């Protein structure tokens, strides 16, 4: 159920959970001061309690208040990428951020979203935790209707412009250098000019505790079985997740991510298309992985690999 800004702020301040559009994906919001609402988020998402939440605020001043220390270049990263699709994991003053949010770590993740309505809301409520508004493991929501599919028509959703980027934020942590622990809507090369180096993506190794606990879990997956391929022959009949500027064999039906020459649009369509497979009760689909691994297409490839990995 779409609700206006004032009602959303009121519900959140009263300790309820509200879905909120952001420029990356929709979030399920709760006030950082409302433990019952935070517990409710873990429950309705089916999220393991050892997977911490991102704290969203409307200003860098608030982040400085929570942070214990600021690693080198934090100010520059903040002024360049916030408000926006960057999340920084920072050491925090533990007494200020509850252990349920941090999953008992000594750090917390922070982001200042750029979505106009989200920022307005944050000014009325103060800091909000916001995991992506999907049941755990499923594709994230980029439209209010996706939130309804996962949580029901009665679930309160702040009305506003749908998510424009369609990929979650890029998460960085400082270990001697800044490293990417979750690929996202900002490509790694976009940090090069600010940092003087390109932060590497630390892919979690098998059997090793990942730096980003969420990377442990299966993600972004529709019910449909996805089979990743790089070339098509007449044998590949059925459904294809692919691109509008390419040709596929006859006897196939294309679920188009859009034209590969426009990577932002392709990424913005990803979760909508994965959800459409389920809406159409499709059991299996081929995925065209024949695209360059550059810029945010690297994130696209990683999301598709995760979605296919059951
Ligand atoms: O774009 C986004 O980041 C969206 C929108 C709603 O802001 N939010 C989002 O939240 O993607 P979620 O909960 O779906 O993913 C957050 C990720 C999880 O993988 C979690 O493990 C990681 O952030 N995370 C949170 N706190 C952390 C911490 N202190 N250290 C390492 N990773 C952390
Ligand atoms: Mg998520």
mmCIF file of N, CA and C and ligand atoms in Angstrom, residues 25-26 45 47 51 54 130-140 168 182 214 219-220 271, ligand 2:
data_model
loop_
_atom_site.group_PDB
_atom_site.id
_atom_site.type_symbol
_atom_site.label_atom_id
_atom_site.label_comp_id
_atom_site.label_asym_id
_atom_site.label_seq_id
_atom_site.Cartn_x
_atom_site.Cartn_y
_atom_site.Cartn_z
ATOM 1 N N UNK A 25 17.992 0.123 -4.865
ATOM 2 C CA UNK A 25 16.866 -0.808 -4.816
ATOM 3 C C UNK A 25 15.966 -0.363 -3.655
ATOM 4 N N UNK A 26 14.767 -0.937 -3.554
ATOM 5 C CA UNK A 26 13.905 -0.627 -2.405
ATOM 6 C C UNK A 26 14.524 -1.207 -1.134
ATOM 7 N N UNK A 45 12.058 -10.937 6.450
ATOM 8 C CA UNK A 45 12.941 -11.240 5.318
ATOM 9 C C UNK A 45 13.424 -12.693 5.354
ATOM 10 N N UNK A 47 15.968 -13.425 7.292
ATOM 11 C CA UNK A 47 17.400 -13.110 7.210
ATOM 12 C C UNK A 47 18.139 -13.644 8.431
ATOM 13 N N UNK A 51 23.865 -11.589 9.670
ATOM 14 C CA UNK A 51 24.041 -10.752 8.473
ATOM 15 C C UNK A 51 23.660 -9.308 8.831
ATOM 16 N N UNK A 54 22.735 -2.201 6.865
ATOM 17 C CA UNK A 54 23.339 -0.897 6.541
ATOM 18 C C UNK A 54 22.548 0.205 7.237
ATOM 19 N N UNK A 130 18.263 -0.334 6.545
ATOM 20 C CA UNK A 130 17.500 -0.686 5.344
ATOM 21 C C UNK A 130 18.192 -1.784 4.558
ATOM 22 N N UNK A 131 17.841 -3.042 4.828
ATOM 23 C CA UNK A 131 18.281 -4.077 3.895
ATOM 24 C C UNK A 131 17.391 -4.019 2.661
ATOM 25 N N UNK A 132 17.787 -4.682 1.597
ATOM 26 C CA UNK A 132 16.969 -4.678 0.390
ATOM 27 C C UNK A 132 15.604 -5.311 0.693
ATOM 28 N N UNK A 133 14.560 -4.781 0.041
ATOM 29 C CA UNK A 133 13.181 -5.193 0.347
ATOM 30 C C UNK A 133 12.773 -6.404 -0.489
ATOM 31 N N UNK A 134 13.376 -7.540 -0.140
ATOM 32 C CA UNK A 134 13.027 -8.799 -0.794
ATOM 33 C C UNK A 134 13.146 -9.881 0.271
ATOM 34 N N UNK A 135 12.472 -11.009 0.059
ATOM 35 C CA UNK A 135 12.710 -12.100 0.992
ATOM 36 C C UNK A 135 14.108 -12.639 0.700
ATOM 37 N N UNK A 136 14.796 -13.095 1.750
ATOM 38 C CA UNK A 136 16.214 -13.469 1.640
ATOM 39 C C UNK A 136 16.441 -14.433 0.476
ATOM 40 N N UNK A 137 17.456 -14.115 -0.342
ATOM 41 C CA UNK A 137 17.810 -15.001 -1.451
ATOM 42 C C UNK A 137 17.179 -14.596 -2.767
ATOM 43 N N UNK A 138 16.064 -13.878 -2.726
ATOM 44 C CA UNK A 138 15.323 -13.529 -3.948
ATOM 45 C C UNK A 138 15.908 -12.267 -4.603
ATOM 46 N N UNK A 139 15.525 -11.994 -5.869
ATOM 47 C CA UNK A 139 15.973 -10.740 -6.477
ATOM 48 C C UNK A 139 15.482 -9.541 -5.663
ATOM 49 N N UNK A 140 16.284 -8.494 -5.602
ATOM 50 C CA UNK A 140 15.869 -7.275 -4.901
ATOM 51 C C UNK A 140 14.681 -6.649 -5.624
ATOM 52 N N UNK A 168 22.334 -2.884 -6.087
ATOM 53 C CA UNK A 168 22.616 -2.404 -4.740
ATOM 54 C C UNK A 168 23.901 -1.560 -4.738
ATOM 55 N N UNK A 182 31.472 -5.846 -1.706
ATOM 56 C CA UNK A 182 30.316 -6.221 -2.529
ATOM 57 C C UNK A 182 30.333 -5.332 -3.767
ATOM 58 N N UNK A 214 26.924 -11.025 4.099
ATOM 59 C CA UNK A 214 25.857 -11.329 3.152
ATOM 60 C C UNK A 214 26.335 -12.136 1.958
ATOM 61 N N UNK A 219 21.754 -15.652 -3.462
ATOM 62 C CA UNK A 219 21.233 -14.309 -3.652
ATOM 63 C C UNK A 219 20.553 -14.134 -4.982
ATOM 64 N N UNK A 220 19.712 -13.154 -5.053
ATOM 65 C CA UNK A 220 19.228 -12.567 -6.302
ATOM 66 C C UNK A 220 18.559 -13.591 -7.219
ATOM 67 N N UNK A 271 16.685 -7.012 -12.110
ATOM 68 C CA UNK A 271 15.800 -7.693 -11.151
ATOM 69 C C UNK A 271 14.360 -7.774 -11.656
HETATM 70 MG MG1 LIG B 2 20.006 -7.758 -0.113
#
